[in-house]
Coordinates of C-alpha atoms in Angstrom, one line a residue:
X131 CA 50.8 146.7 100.2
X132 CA 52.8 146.2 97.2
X133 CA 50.3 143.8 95.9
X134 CA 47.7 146.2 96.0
X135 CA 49.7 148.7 94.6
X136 CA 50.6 146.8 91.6
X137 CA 47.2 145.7 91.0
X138 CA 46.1 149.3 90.9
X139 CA 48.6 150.1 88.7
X140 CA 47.4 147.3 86.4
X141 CA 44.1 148.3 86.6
X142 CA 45.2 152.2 86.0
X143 CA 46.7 150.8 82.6
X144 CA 49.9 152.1 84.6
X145 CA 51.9 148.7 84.1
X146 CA 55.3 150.2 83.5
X147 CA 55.0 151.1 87.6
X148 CA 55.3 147.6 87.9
X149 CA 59.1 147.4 86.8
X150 CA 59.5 149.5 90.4
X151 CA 58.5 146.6 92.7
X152 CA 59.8 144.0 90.2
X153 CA 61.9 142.4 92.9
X154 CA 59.2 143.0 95.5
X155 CA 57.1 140.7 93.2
X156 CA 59.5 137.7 92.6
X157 CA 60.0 138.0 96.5
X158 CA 56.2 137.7 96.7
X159 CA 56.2 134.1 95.1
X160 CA 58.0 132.3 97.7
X161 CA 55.3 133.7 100.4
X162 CA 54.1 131.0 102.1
X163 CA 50.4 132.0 101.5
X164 CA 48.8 130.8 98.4
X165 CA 46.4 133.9 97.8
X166 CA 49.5 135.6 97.6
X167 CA 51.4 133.7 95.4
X168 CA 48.8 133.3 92.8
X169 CA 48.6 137.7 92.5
X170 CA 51.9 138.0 92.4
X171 CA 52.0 135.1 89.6
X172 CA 49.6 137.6 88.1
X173 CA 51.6 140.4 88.2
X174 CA 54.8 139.2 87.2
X175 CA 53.3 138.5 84.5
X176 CA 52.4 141.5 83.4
X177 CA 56.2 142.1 83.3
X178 CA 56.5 139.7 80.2
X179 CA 59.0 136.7 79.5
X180 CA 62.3 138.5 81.0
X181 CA 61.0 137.4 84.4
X182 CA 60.5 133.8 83.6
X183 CA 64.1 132.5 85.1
X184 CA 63.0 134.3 88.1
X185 CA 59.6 133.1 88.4
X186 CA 60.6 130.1 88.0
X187 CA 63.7 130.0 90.7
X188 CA 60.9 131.4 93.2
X189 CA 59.2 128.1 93.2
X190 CA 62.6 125.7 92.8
X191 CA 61.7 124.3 95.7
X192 CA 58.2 124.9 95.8
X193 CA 56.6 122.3 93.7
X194 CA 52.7 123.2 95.6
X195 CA 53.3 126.3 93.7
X196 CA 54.2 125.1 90.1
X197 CA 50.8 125.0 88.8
X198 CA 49.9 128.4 90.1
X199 CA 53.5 130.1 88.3
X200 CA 53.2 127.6 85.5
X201 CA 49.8 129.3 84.4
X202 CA 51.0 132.4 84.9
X203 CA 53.6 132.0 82.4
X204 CA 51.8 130.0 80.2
X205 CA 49.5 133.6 79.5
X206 CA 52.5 135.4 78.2
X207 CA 52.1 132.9 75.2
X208 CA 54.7 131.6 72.6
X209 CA 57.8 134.2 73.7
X210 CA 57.8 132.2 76.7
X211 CA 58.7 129.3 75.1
X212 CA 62.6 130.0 74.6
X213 CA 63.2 130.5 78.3
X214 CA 60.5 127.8 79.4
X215 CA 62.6 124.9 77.2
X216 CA 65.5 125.9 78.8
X217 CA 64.7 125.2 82.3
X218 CA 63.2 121.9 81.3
X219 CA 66.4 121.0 79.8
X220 CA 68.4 122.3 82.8
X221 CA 66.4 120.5 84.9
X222 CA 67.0 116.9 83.4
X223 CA 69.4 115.5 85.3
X224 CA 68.1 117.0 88.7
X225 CA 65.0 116.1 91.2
X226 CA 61.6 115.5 90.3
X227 CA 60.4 117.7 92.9
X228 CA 62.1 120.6 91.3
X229 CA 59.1 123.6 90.8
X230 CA 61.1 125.2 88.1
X231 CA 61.2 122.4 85.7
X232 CA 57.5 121.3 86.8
X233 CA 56.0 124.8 86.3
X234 CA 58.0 125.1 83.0
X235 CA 55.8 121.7 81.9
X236 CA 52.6 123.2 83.0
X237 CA 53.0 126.4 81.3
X238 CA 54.5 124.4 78.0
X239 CA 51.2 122.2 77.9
X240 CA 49.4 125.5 77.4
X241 CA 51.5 127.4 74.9
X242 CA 49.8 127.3 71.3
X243 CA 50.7 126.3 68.7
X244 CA 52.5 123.1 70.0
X245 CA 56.1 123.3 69.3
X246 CA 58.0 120.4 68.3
X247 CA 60.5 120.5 70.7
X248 CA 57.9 121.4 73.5
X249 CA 56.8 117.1 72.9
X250 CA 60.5 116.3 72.7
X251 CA 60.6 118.2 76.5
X252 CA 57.4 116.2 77.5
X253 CA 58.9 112.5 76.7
X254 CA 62.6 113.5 78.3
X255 CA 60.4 114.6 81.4
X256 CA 58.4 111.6 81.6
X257 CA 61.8 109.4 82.0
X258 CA 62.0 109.2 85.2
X259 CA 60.2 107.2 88.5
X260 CA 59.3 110.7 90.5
X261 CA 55.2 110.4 90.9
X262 CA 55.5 114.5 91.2
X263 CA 57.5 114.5 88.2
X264 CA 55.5 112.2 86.4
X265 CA 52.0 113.6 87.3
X266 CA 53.3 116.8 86.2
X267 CA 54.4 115.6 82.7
X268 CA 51.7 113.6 82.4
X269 CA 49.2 116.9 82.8
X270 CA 51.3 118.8 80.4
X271 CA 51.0 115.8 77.7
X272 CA 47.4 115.8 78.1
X273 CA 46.9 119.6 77.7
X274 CA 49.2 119.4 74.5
X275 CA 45.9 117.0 73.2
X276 CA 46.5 114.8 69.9
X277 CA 49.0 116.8 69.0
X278 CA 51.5 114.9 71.5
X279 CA 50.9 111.7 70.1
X280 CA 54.3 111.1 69.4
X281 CA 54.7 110.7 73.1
X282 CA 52.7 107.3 73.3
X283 CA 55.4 104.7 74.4
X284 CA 56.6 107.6 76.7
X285 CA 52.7 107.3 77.9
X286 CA 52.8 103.7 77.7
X287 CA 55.8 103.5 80.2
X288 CA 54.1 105.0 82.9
X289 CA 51.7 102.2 83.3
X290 CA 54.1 101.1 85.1
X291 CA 55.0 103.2 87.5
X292 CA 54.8 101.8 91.0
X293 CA 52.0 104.8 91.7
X294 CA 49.0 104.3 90.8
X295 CA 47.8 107.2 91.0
X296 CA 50.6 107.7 87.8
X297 CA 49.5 104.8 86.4
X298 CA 45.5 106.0 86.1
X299 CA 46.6 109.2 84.8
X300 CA 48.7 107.6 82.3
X301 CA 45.5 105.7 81.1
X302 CA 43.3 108.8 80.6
X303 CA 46.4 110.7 78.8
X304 CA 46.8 108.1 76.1
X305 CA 43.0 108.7 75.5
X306 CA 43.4 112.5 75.2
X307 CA 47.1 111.8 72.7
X308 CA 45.7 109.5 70.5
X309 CA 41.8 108.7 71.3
X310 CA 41.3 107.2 67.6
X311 CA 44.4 104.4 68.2
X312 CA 42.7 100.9 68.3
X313 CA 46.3 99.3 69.0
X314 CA 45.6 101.0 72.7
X315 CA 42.9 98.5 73.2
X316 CA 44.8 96.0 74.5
X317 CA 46.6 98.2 77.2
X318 CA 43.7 100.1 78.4
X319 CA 42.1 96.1 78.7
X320 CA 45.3 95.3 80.5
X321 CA 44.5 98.0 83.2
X322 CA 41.0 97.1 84.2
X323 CA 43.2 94.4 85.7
X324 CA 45.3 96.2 87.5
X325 CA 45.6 95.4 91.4
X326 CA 44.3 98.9 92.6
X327 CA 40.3 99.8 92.0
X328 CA 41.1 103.3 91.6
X329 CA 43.3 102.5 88.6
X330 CA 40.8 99.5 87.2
X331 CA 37.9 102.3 87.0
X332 CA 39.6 104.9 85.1
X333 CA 40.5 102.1 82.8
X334 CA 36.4 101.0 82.5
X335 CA 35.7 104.5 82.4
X336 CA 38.3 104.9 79.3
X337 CA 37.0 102.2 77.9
X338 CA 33.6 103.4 77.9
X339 CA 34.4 106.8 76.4
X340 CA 35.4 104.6 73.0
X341 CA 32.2 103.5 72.5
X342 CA 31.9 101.0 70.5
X343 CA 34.8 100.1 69.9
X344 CA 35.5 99.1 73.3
X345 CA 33.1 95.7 72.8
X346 CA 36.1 93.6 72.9
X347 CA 37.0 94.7 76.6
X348 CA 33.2 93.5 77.5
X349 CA 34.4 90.5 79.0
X350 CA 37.2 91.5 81.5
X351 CA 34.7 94.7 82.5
X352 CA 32.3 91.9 83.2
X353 CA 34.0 89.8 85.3
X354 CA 34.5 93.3 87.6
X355 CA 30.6 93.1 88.6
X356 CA 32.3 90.9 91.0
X357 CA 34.2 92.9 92.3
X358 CA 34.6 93.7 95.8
X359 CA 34.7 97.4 95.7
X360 CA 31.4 99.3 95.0
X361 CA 33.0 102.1 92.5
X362 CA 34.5 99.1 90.4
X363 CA 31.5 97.7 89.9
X364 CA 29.6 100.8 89.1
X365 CA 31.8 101.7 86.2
X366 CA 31.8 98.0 85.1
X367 CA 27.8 98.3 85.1
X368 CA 27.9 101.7 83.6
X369 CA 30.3 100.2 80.7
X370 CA 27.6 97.7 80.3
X371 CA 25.0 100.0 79.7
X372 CA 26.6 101.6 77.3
X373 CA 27.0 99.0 75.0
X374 CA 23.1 98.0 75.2
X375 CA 22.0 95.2 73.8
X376 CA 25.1 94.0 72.4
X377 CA 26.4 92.9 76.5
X378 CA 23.8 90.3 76.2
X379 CA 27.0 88.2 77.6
X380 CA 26.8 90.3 80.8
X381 CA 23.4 88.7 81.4
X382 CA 24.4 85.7 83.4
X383 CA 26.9 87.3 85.7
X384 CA 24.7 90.4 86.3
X385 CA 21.9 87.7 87.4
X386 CA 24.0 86.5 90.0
X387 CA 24.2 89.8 91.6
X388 CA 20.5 90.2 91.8
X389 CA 20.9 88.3 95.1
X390 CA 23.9 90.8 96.1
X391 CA 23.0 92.0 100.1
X392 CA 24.0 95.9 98.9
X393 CA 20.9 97.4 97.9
X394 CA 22.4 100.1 95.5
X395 CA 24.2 97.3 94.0
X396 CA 20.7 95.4 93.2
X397 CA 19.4 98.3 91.9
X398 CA 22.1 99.1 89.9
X399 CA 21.9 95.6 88.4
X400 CA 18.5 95.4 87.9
X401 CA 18.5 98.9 86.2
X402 CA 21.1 97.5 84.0
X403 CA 19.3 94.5 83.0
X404 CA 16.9 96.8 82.0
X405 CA 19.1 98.4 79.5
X406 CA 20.3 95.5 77.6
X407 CA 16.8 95.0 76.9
X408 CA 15.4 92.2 74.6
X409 CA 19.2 90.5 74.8
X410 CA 18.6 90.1 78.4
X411 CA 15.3 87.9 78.5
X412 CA 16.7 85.0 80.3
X413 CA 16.9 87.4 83.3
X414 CA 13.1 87.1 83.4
X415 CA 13.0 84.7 86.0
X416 CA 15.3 85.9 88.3
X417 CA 13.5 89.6 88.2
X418 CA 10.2 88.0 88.7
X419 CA 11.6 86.6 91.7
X420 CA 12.0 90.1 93.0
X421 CA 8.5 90.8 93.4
X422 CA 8.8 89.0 96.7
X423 CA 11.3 91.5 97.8
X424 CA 10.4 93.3 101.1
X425 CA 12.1 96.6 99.4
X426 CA 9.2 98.5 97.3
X427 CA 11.7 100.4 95.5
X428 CA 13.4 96.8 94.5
X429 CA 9.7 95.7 93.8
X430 CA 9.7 98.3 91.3
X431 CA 12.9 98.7 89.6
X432 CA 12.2 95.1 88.8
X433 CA 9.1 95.5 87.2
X434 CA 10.6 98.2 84.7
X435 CA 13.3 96.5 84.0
X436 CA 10.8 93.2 82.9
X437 CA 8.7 95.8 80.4
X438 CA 12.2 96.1 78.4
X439 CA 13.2 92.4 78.5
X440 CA 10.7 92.0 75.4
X441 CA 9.6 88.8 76.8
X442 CA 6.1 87.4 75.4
X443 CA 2.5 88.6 76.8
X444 CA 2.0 85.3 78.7
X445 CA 5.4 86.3 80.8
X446 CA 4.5 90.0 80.5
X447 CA 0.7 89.4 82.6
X448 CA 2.2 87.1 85.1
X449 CA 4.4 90.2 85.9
X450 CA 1.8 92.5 85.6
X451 CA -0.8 90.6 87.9
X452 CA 1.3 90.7 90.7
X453 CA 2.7 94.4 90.5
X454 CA -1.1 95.5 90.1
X455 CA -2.0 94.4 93.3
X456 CA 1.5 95.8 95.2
X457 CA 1.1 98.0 98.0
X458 CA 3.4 100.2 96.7
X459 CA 1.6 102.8 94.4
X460 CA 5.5 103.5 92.7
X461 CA 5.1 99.4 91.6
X462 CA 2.0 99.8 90.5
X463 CA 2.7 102.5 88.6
X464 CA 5.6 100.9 86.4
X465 CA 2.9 97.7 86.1
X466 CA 0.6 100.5 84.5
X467 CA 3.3 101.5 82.4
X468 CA 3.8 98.5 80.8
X469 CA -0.3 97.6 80.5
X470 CA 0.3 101.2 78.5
X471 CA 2.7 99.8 75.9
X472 CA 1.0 96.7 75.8
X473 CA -2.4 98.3 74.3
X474 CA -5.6 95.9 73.9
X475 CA -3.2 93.1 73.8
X476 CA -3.5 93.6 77.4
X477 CA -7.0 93.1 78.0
X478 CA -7.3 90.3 79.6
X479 CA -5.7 92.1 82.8
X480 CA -8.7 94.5 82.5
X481 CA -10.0 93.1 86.2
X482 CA -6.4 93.7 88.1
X483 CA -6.1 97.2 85.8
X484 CA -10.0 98.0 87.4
X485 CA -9.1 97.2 90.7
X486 CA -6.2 99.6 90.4
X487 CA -8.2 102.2 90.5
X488 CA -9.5 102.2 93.7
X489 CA -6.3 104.2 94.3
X490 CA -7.3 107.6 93.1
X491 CA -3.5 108.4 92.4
X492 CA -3.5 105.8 90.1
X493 CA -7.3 106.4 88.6
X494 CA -6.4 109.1 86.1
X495 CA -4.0 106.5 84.4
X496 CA -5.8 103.7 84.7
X497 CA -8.6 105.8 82.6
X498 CA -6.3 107.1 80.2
X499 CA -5.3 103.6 79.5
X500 CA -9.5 102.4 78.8
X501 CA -10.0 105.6 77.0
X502 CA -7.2 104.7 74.5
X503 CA -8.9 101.1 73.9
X504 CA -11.6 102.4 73.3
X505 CA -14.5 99.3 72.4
X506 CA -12.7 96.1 73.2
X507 CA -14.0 91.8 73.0
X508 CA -14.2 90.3 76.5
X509 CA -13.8 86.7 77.0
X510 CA -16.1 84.7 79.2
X511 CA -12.8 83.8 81.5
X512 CA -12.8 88.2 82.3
X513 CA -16.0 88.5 82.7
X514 CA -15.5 85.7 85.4
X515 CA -13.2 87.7 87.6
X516 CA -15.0 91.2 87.1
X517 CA -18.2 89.5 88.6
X518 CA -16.8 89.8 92.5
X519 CA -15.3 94.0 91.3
X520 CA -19.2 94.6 91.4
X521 CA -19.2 94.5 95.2
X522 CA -15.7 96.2 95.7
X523 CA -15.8 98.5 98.4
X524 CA -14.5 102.0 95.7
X525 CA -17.7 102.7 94.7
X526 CA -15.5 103.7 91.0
X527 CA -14.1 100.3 90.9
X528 CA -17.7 98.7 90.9
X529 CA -19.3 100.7 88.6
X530 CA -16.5 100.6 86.1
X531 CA -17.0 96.9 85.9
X532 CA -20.8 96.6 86.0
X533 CA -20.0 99.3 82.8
X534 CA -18.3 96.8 81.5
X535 CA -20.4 93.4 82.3
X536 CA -22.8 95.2 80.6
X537 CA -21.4 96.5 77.4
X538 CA -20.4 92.6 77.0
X539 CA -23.8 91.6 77.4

């Protein structure tokens, strides 16, 4: 009842009712019920910075509730920073799990501009071994941005903090503190070898967000396509992705994994073979190998990922020839793809690109593909292996090579 009764009175324009149930309200923030808490959060702070010591002492022992207050506060903007210093200071020598001093942090990281002394508050609260405490800090730091650089070896320290949930956090902070600080390099590298996967993928996924500049982590984020868990070597993969053709090192290891019993992993791989591109060639074989592969989607990831390998025509057909003739009409279709790029360079597949057609999904590219060759040479060794296309049983398929027996003749 008060609740809504305050909250028509804000609505009204009527705040100065609220200074009635002002006590009602501080009361409100220890409710145990969260919906509660955050309205009366609201509403206090409507009342402005006099009620911040009391806000605060609502959630003393209430950490769950610090974010919720700490925003609150943070709204009433740079007046609250007096009062908001002051219970980070008090709080120094006490418990990490103190809401007061972790909703003052929250509500500091918000306040603009940044205040010296609100950095200084930041670094004495991230002295400590508290995971609460140093989550907290850690948020704060982040929301502060580069102008809280000053707090790196504060940063740096948590890295090794026995969480690691801390520890990943701390990784991601030093990226949002100082994200153009290539002396970091080294101790985001450090962390991709860390012992917990969680931590080792926010450190690929930092890494990546460089650009780059990250290059010189490419070999420790390689040797994590090894890895045993499946969200490791997905960021490692996506790491290598980014860097394109310059991870032409990742090329062997990546190979290896093409034989990896997790299908999403072989995909994944293949697909990032694919993306290195011409660097990647001497995955060729291996790929090709995949067209054996009782998985049609396999099948065909493979054959994409051989069209951007820029491997000569000779290797291109013999990929080509095969994926033509697939059941699959999604492999057949990445085999048309690549006849596509190929243009009358790939006329000598013109019998297996023919025969295609006898699918009518795959008809209107097939003709799209003559039409754009327009009038083309065929060799004797062709016209050889149209000859038995005359008697197919698509009626299309037969005509379109008689059509084309003839025109050579």
């Amino acid at each position: 009842s008060i609740v809504r009764l305050a909250c028509v009175n804000v609505l009204n324009g009527q705040r100065g009712e609220l200074r009635s149930v002002r006590g009602q309200l501080i009361s409100l923030l220890r409710d145990p019920r969260s919906g509660v808490v955050r309205h009366a959060a609201f509403l206090c702070k409507q009342l402005g910075p006099e009620v911040i010591p009391q806000m605060l002492d609502a959630v003393k022992d209430r950490p769950g509730e610090a974010d919720t207050v700490g925003n609150a506060i943070a709204r009433m903007g740079q007046p609250a920073v007096e009062p908001l210093l002051l219970a980070v200071h008090d709080a120094a020598n006490g418990s990490g799990q103190r809401g007061d001093a972790l909703a003052a942090a929250i509500a500091l990281g918000k306040i603009r501009p940044v205040d010296q002394r609100v950095i200084e508050a930041m670094v004495s609260g991230l002295d400590g071994t508290d995971a609460t405490q140093a989550l907290t800090y850690l948020q704060a730091t982040s929301d502060l941005g580069e102008a809280a650089k000053s707090a790196k070896p504060a940063v740096l320290q948590q890295l090794q903090n026995v969480s690691p949930e801390v520890r990943a956090r701390a990784i991601e902070v030093l990226f949002r503190i100082a994200p153009r600080d290539d002396g970091l390099m080294d101790a985001w590298v450090g962390m991709v070898g860390d012992e917990v996967p969680a931590v080792q993928v926010r450190a690929i996924e930092t890494l990546k967000a460089l650009g780059p500049r990250s290059h010189s982590a490419l070999s420790a984020v390689v040797e994590k396509l090894s890895s045993a868990d499946a969200g490791v070597r997905d960021s490692a993969a996506s790491f290598i992705r980014s860097h394109g053709s310059s991870a032409s090192s990742a090329v062997p290891v990546l190979s290896t994994q093409l034989s990896s019993a997790d299908r999403s992993w072989r995909l994944t791989v293949i697909r990032t073979i694919g993306e290195i591109g011409s660097a990647a060639s001497s995955a060729f074989d291996p790929l090709m190998n995949l067209q054996g592969d009782d998985d049609a989607e396999i099948r065909g990831a493979a054959v994409q990922a051989i069209g951007n390998l820029g491997v000569d025509s000779r290797q291109l057909f013999a990929c080509v020839e095969i994926a033509l003739s697939d059941e699959d009409s999604d492999v057949r279709n990445a085999a048309l793809r690549i006849v596509r790029r190929l243009g009358k360079e790939a006329v000598p597949l013109l019998p297996q690109l023919i025969a295609t057609g006898a699918d009518e999904d795959a008809r209107r590219s097939v003709t799209r593909i003559l039409d754009r060759w327009g009038q083309v040479e065929i060799t004797q060794d062709v016209l050889a292996r149209l000859e038995p296309l005359t008697n197919h049983e698509s009626s299309w398929v037969n005509e379109l090579a008689i059509k084309f027996i003839h025109g050579a003749e």
